[in-house]
Amino acid sequence: MEKTFLMIKPDGVQRNLVGEIVTRFEKKGFQLSAAKLMQISNELAEEHYGEHKDKPFFGELVDFITSGPVFAMVWEGENVIATARQMMGKTNPQEAAPGTIRGDFGLTVGKNVIHGSDSSESAEREINLFFNQNDLLSFTKDD
Ligand code: CMP
């Protein structure tokens, strides 16, 4: 079954949005496979956001994501990568539709509450950066 990596950023954790966001994915029908509240090191942040290292906002991005605890998660389900991104809304909360997580709770493109993998390659890479294979649990019913 398809898996994706989702991470509630420091703004979402500080604003007590973890429960609200987890509930949205549970109610949609996806299954939580792994989750942890953690402080990201500079090294992990730079590796996770490696594709943005030449962007002018890279320093700001690393500073923000390491500024407080994040809630890292793996979710499982049919088409979970694309569907989770639809549920998150556009990267810039000002462009994100109402009803999406960033549309409802985001403030700025930096403080946009949540990160989600954008492809199956990113999902695999990001899941392996944040979790060990034996952290991933499955409780899907066959019937
Ligand atoms: P995310 O999905 O975590 O992936 C990369 C992040 O870079 C993105 O969400 C935004 O939060 C952030 N980002 C994109 N553009 C900018 C910008 N102009 N200034 C600061 N952060 C940005």
PDB file of C-alpha atoms and ligand atoms in Angstrom:
ATOM      1  CA  MET A   1       0.000   0.000   0.000  1.00  0.00           C
ATOM      2  CA  GLU A   2       1.221   3.520  -0.823  1.00  0.00           C
ATOM      3  CA  LYS A   3       2.878   5.492   1.972  1.00  0.00           C
ATOM      4  CA  THR A   4       3.745   9.155   2.412  1.00  0.00           C
ATOM      5  CA  PHE A   5       5.742  11.250   4.836  1.00  0.00           C
ATOM      6  CA  LEU A   6       3.904  14.161   6.477  1.00  0.00           C
ATOM      7  CA  MET A   7       5.346  16.534   9.041  1.00  0.00           C
ATOM      8  CA  ILE A   8       3.523  19.111  11.148  1.00  0.00           C
ATOM      9  CA  LYS A   9       5.950  22.023  11.319  1.00  0.00           C
ATOM     10  CA  PRO A  10       6.914  23.953  14.497  1.00  0.00           C
ATOM     11  CA  ASP A  11       4.108  26.508  13.961  1.00  0.00           C
ATOM     12  CA  GLY A  12       1.476  23.746  13.806  1.00  0.00           C
ATOM     13  CA  VAL A  13       2.823  21.999  16.917  1.00  0.00           C
ATOM     14  CA  GLN A  14       3.039  25.266  18.895  1.00  0.00           C
ATOM     15  CA  ARG A  15      -0.513  26.200  17.901  1.00  0.00           C
ATOM     16  CA  ASN A  16      -1.836  22.811  19.115  1.00  0.00           C
ATOM     17  CA  LEU A  17      -2.976  21.731  15.654  1.00  0.00           C
ATOM     18  CA  VAL A  18      -1.605  18.160  15.860  1.00  0.00           C
ATOM     19  CA  GLY A  19      -4.925  16.580  16.890  1.00  0.00           C
ATOM     20  CA  GLU A  20      -6.949  18.520  14.292  1.00  0.00           C
ATOM     21  CA  ILE A  21      -4.578  17.551  11.473  1.00  0.00           C
ATOM     22  CA  VAL A  22      -4.272  13.885  12.491  1.00  0.00           C
ATOM     23  CA  THR A  23      -8.075  13.719  12.705  1.00  0.00           C
ATOM     24  CA  ARG A  24      -8.455  14.992   9.128  1.00  0.00           C
ATOM     25  CA  PHE A  25      -6.265  12.199   7.738  1.00  0.00           C
ATOM     26  CA  GLU A  26      -7.928   9.553   9.938  1.00  0.00           C
ATOM     27  CA  LYS A  27     -11.405  10.670   8.900  1.00  0.00           C
ATOM     28  CA  LYS A  28     -10.401  10.662   5.234  1.00  0.00           C
ATOM     29  CA  GLY A  29      -9.679   6.949   5.628  1.00  0.00           C
ATOM     30  CA  PHE A  30      -5.898   6.850   5.768  1.00  0.00           C
ATOM     31  CA  GLN A  31      -4.002   4.866   8.376  1.00  0.00           C
ATOM     32  CA  LEU A  32      -1.231   6.138  10.590  1.00  0.00           C
ATOM     33  CA  SER A  33       1.812   3.927  10.188  1.00  0.00           C
ATOM     34  CA  ALA A  34       4.356   5.789  12.379  1.00  0.00           C
ATOM     35  CA  ALA A  35       4.540   9.086  14.289  1.00  0.00           C
ATOM     36  CA  LYS A  36       6.865  10.951  16.621  1.00  0.00           C
ATOM     37  CA  LEU A  37       7.266  14.370  18.194  1.00  0.00           C
ATOM     38  CA  MET A  38      10.899  15.326  17.616  1.00  0.00           C
ATOM     39  CA  GLN A  39      13.409  18.128  17.436  1.00  0.00           C
ATOM     40  CA  ILE A  40      15.115  18.160  14.027  1.00  0.00           C
ATOM     41  CA  SER A  41      18.897  18.706  13.970  1.00  0.00           C
ATOM     42  CA  ASN A  42      20.460  21.162  11.505  1.00  0.00           C
ATOM     43  CA  GLU A  43      22.033  18.210   9.717  1.00  0.00           C
ATOM     44  CA  LEU A  44      18.704  16.408   9.223  1.00  0.00           C
ATOM     45  CA  ALA A  45      16.981  19.649   8.130  1.00  0.00           C
ATOM     46  CA  GLU A  46      19.667  20.316   5.513  1.00  0.00           C
ATOM     47  CA  GLU A  47      19.401  16.775   4.208  1.00  0.00           C
ATOM     48  CA  HIS A  48      15.595  16.743   4.169  1.00  0.00           C
ATOM     49  CA  TYR A  49      15.428  20.061   2.302  1.00  0.00           C
ATOM     50  CA  GLY A  50      18.540  19.357   0.164  1.00  0.00           C
ATOM     51  CA  GLU A  51      16.719  20.093  -3.107  1.00  0.00           C
ATOM     52  CA  HIS A  52      16.234  23.713  -1.926  1.00  0.00           C
ATOM     53  CA  LYS A  53      19.848  24.331  -0.874  1.00  0.00           C
ATOM     54  CA  ASP A  54      20.470  26.899  -3.638  1.00  0.00           C
ATOM     55  CA  LYS A  55      17.248  28.829  -2.964  1.00  0.00           C
ATOM     56  CA  PRO A  56      17.492  32.246  -1.290  1.00  0.00           C
ATOM     57  CA  PHE A  57      15.184  31.111   1.529  1.00  0.00           C
ATOM     58  CA  PHE A  58      17.170  27.939   2.398  1.00  0.00           C
ATOM     59  CA  GLY A  59      18.715  29.403   5.573  1.00  0.00           C
ATOM     60  CA  GLU A  60      15.336  30.671   6.752  1.00  0.00           C
ATOM     61  CA  LEU A  61      13.756  27.288   5.992  1.00  0.00           C
ATOM     62  CA  VAL A  62      16.362  25.360   8.027  1.00  0.00           C
ATOM     63  CA  ASP A  63      16.172  27.893  10.907  1.00  0.00           C
ATOM     64  CA  PHE A  64      12.388  27.605  11.038  1.00  0.00           C
ATOM     65  CA  ILE A  65      12.109  23.816  10.825  1.00  0.00           C
ATOM     66  CA  THR A  66      14.682  23.465  13.649  1.00  0.00           C
ATOM     67  CA  SER A  67      13.090  26.223  15.798  1.00  0.00           C
ATOM     68  CA  GLY A  68      10.890  23.837  17.820  1.00  0.00           C
ATOM     69  CA  PRO A  69       9.461  20.313  17.824  1.00  0.00           C
ATOM     70  CA  VAL A  70       7.845  18.879  14.699  1.00  0.00           C
ATOM     71  CA  PHE A  71       5.396  15.961  14.506  1.00  0.00           C
ATOM     72  CA  ALA A  72       6.727  13.524  11.900  1.00  0.00           C
ATOM     73  CA  MET A  73       4.336  10.923  10.502  1.00  0.00           C
ATOM     74  CA  VAL A  74       4.011   8.152   7.945  1.00  0.00           C
ATOM     75  CA  TRP A  75       0.519   7.624   6.517  1.00  0.00           C
ATOM     76  CA  GLU A  76      -0.674   4.735   4.418  1.00  0.00           C
ATOM     77  CA  GLY A  77      -3.519   4.333   1.917  1.00  0.00           C
ATOM     78  CA  GLU A  78      -4.629   4.361  -1.685  1.00  0.00           C
ATOM     79  CA  ASN A  79      -3.187   7.401  -3.526  1.00  0.00           C
ATOM     80  CA  VAL A  80      -2.164   8.869  -0.166  1.00  0.00           C
ATOM     81  CA  ILE A  81       0.692  10.952  -1.641  1.00  0.00           C
ATOM     82  CA  ALA A  82      -1.447  13.008  -4.038  1.00  0.00           C
ATOM     83  CA  THR A  83      -4.539  13.056  -1.820  1.00  0.00           C
ATOM     84  CA  ALA A  84      -2.602  14.288   1.217  1.00  0.00           C
ATOM     85  CA  ARG A  85      -1.193  17.120  -0.907  1.00  0.00           C
ATOM     86  CA  GLN A  86      -4.717  18.074  -1.980  1.00  0.00           C
ATOM     87  CA  MET A  87      -5.793  18.057   1.664  1.00  0.00           C
ATOM     88  CA  MET A  88      -2.772  20.246   2.564  1.00  0.00           C
ATOM     89  CA  GLY A  89      -3.498  22.836  -0.148  1.00  0.00           C
ATOM     90  CA  LYS A  90      -1.055  25.027  -2.032  1.00  0.00           C
ATOM     91  CA  THR A  91       2.365  25.759  -0.504  1.00  0.00           C
ATOM     92  CA  ASN A  92       1.525  29.433  -0.050  1.00  0.00           C
ATOM     93  CA  PRO A  93      -1.391  29.629   2.421  1.00  0.00           C
ATOM     94  CA  GLN A  94      -2.592  32.816   0.713  1.00  0.00           C
ATOM     95  CA  GLU A  95      -3.287  30.718  -2.394  1.00  0.00           C
ATOM     96  CA  ALA A  96      -4.527  27.614  -0.575  1.00  0.00           C
ATOM     97  CA  ALA A  97      -8.267  26.955  -0.825  1.00  0.00           C
ATOM     98  CA  PRO A  98     -10.488  27.150   2.248  1.00  0.00           C
ATOM     99  CA  GLY A  99     -11.054  23.656   3.587  1.00  0.00           C
ATOM    100  CA  THR A 100      -7.424  22.680   3.054  1.00  0.00           C
ATOM    101  CA  ILE A 101      -5.028  22.533   6.009  1.00  0.00           C
ATOM    102  CA  ARG A 102      -2.896  25.440   4.808  1.00  0.00           C
ATOM    103  CA  GLY A 103      -5.977  27.361   3.627  1.00  0.00           C
ATOM    104  CA  ASP A 104      -7.580  27.018   7.055  1.00  0.00           C
ATOM    105  CA  PHE A 105      -4.544  27.346   9.329  1.00  0.00           C
ATOM    106  CA  GLY A 106      -1.515  28.677   7.406  1.00  0.00           C
ATOM    107  CA  LEU A 107      -0.188  32.205   7.668  1.00  0.00           C
ATOM    108  CA  THR A 108       2.818  32.619   5.371  1.00  0.00           C
ATOM    109  CA  VAL A 109       4.745  30.501   2.844  1.00  0.00           C
ATOM    110  CA  GLY A 110       7.372  29.802   5.517  1.00  0.00           C
ATOM    111  CA  LYS A 111       4.938  29.112   8.361  1.00  0.00           C
ATOM    112  CA  ASN A 112       2.660  26.864   6.332  1.00  0.00           C
ATOM    113  CA  VAL A 113       1.886  24.307   9.082  1.00  0.00           C
ATOM    114  CA  ILE A 114       2.656  21.055   7.260  1.00  0.00           C
ATOM    115  CA  HIS A 115       5.054  19.368   4.829  1.00  0.00           C
ATOM    116  CA  GLY A 116       4.117  16.412   2.632  1.00  0.00           C
ATOM    117  CA  SER A 117       6.103  14.319   0.152  1.00  0.00           C
ATOM    118  CA  ASP A 118       5.522  15.344  -3.462  1.00  0.00           C
ATOM    119  CA  SER A 119       6.237  11.991  -5.204  1.00  0.00           C
ATOM    120  CA  SER A 120       6.792   8.315  -4.441  1.00  0.00           C
ATOM    121  CA  GLU A 121      10.573   8.870  -4.699  1.00  0.00           C
ATOM    122  CA  SER A 122      10.421  11.735  -2.166  1.00  0.00           C
ATOM    123  CA  ALA A 123       8.154   9.695   0.104  1.00  0.00           C
ATOM    124  CA  GLU A 124      10.596   6.789   0.201  1.00  0.00           C
ATOM    125  CA  ARG A 125      13.577   9.083   0.773  1.00  0.00           C
ATOM    126  CA  GLU A 126      11.854  11.128   3.503  1.00  0.00           C
ATOM    127  CA  ILE A 127      10.369   8.111   5.320  1.00  0.00           C
ATOM    128  CA  ASN A 128      13.840   6.544   5.465  1.00  0.00           C
ATOM    129  CA  LEU A 129      15.405   9.798   6.702  1.00  0.00           C
ATOM    130  CA  PHE A 130      13.016  10.074   9.646  1.00  0.00           C
ATOM    131  CA  PHE A 131      12.067   6.471  10.487  1.00  0.00           C
ATOM    132  CA  ASN A 132      13.482   2.950  10.638  1.00  0.00           C
ATOM    133  CA  GLN A 133      11.648   0.215   8.749  1.00  0.00           C
ATOM    134  CA  ASN A 134      10.631  -1.433  12.041  1.00  0.00           C
ATOM    135  CA  ASP A 135       8.917   1.813  13.174  1.00  0.00           C
ATOM    136  CA  LEU A 136       6.334   1.307  10.406  1.00  0.00           C
ATOM    137  CA  LEU A 137       3.271  -0.549  11.659  1.00  0.00           C
ATOM    138  CA  SER A 138       0.330  -1.806   9.666  1.00  0.00           C
ATOM    139  CA  PHE A 139      -3.122  -2.561  11.034  1.00  0.00           C
ATOM    140  CA  THR A 140      -5.116  -2.612   7.800  1.00  0.00           C
ATOM    141  CA  LYS A 141      -7.967  -5.105   7.816  1.00  0.00           C
ATOM    142  CA  ASP A 142      -8.065  -7.389   4.798  1.00  0.00           C
ATOM    143  CA  ASP A 143     -11.877  -7.620   4.733  1.00  0.00           C
TER     144      ASP A 143
HETATM  145  P1  CMP B   1       7.487  22.464   2.177  1.00  0.00           P
HETATM  146  O1  CMP B   1       6.397  21.698   1.548  1.00  0.00           O
HETATM  147  O2  CMP B   1       7.924  22.079   3.534  1.00  0.00           O
HETATM  148  O3  CMP B   1       8.757  22.404   1.206  1.00  0.00           O
HETATM  149  C1  CMP B   1       9.686  23.452   1.083  1.00  0.00           C
HETATM  150  C2  CMP B   1       9.302  24.647   1.881  1.00  0.00           C
HETATM  151  O4  CMP B   1       9.965  25.838   1.564  1.00  0.00           O
HETATM  152  C3  CMP B   1       7.851  24.973   1.646  1.00  0.00           C
HETATM  153  O5  CMP B   1       7.038  24.002   2.220  1.00  0.00           O
HETATM  154  C4  CMP B   1       7.738  26.367   2.229  1.00  0.00           C
HETATM  155  O6  CMP B   1       7.394  26.351   3.593  1.00  0.00           O
HETATM  156  C5  CMP B   1       9.160  26.879   2.080  1.00  0.00           C
HETATM  157  N1  CMP B   1       9.215  28.013   1.174  1.00  0.00           N
HETATM  158  C6  CMP B   1       8.890  28.038  -0.120  1.00  0.00           C
HETATM  159  N2  CMP B   1       9.078  29.293  -0.611  1.00  0.00           N
HETATM  160  C7  CMP B   1       9.537  30.054   0.422  1.00  0.00           C
HETATM  161  C8  CMP B   1       9.912  31.415   0.555  1.00  0.00           C
HETATM  162  N3  CMP B   1       9.847  32.255  -0.491  1.00  0.00           N
HETATM  163  N4  CMP B   1      10.330  31.838   1.759  1.00  0.00           N
HETATM  164  C9  CMP B   1      10.403  30.989   2.823  1.00  0.00           C
HETATM  165  N5  CMP B   1      10.058  29.674   2.742  1.00  0.00           N
HETATM  166  C10 CMP B   1       9.630  29.231   1.559  1.00  0.00           C
END
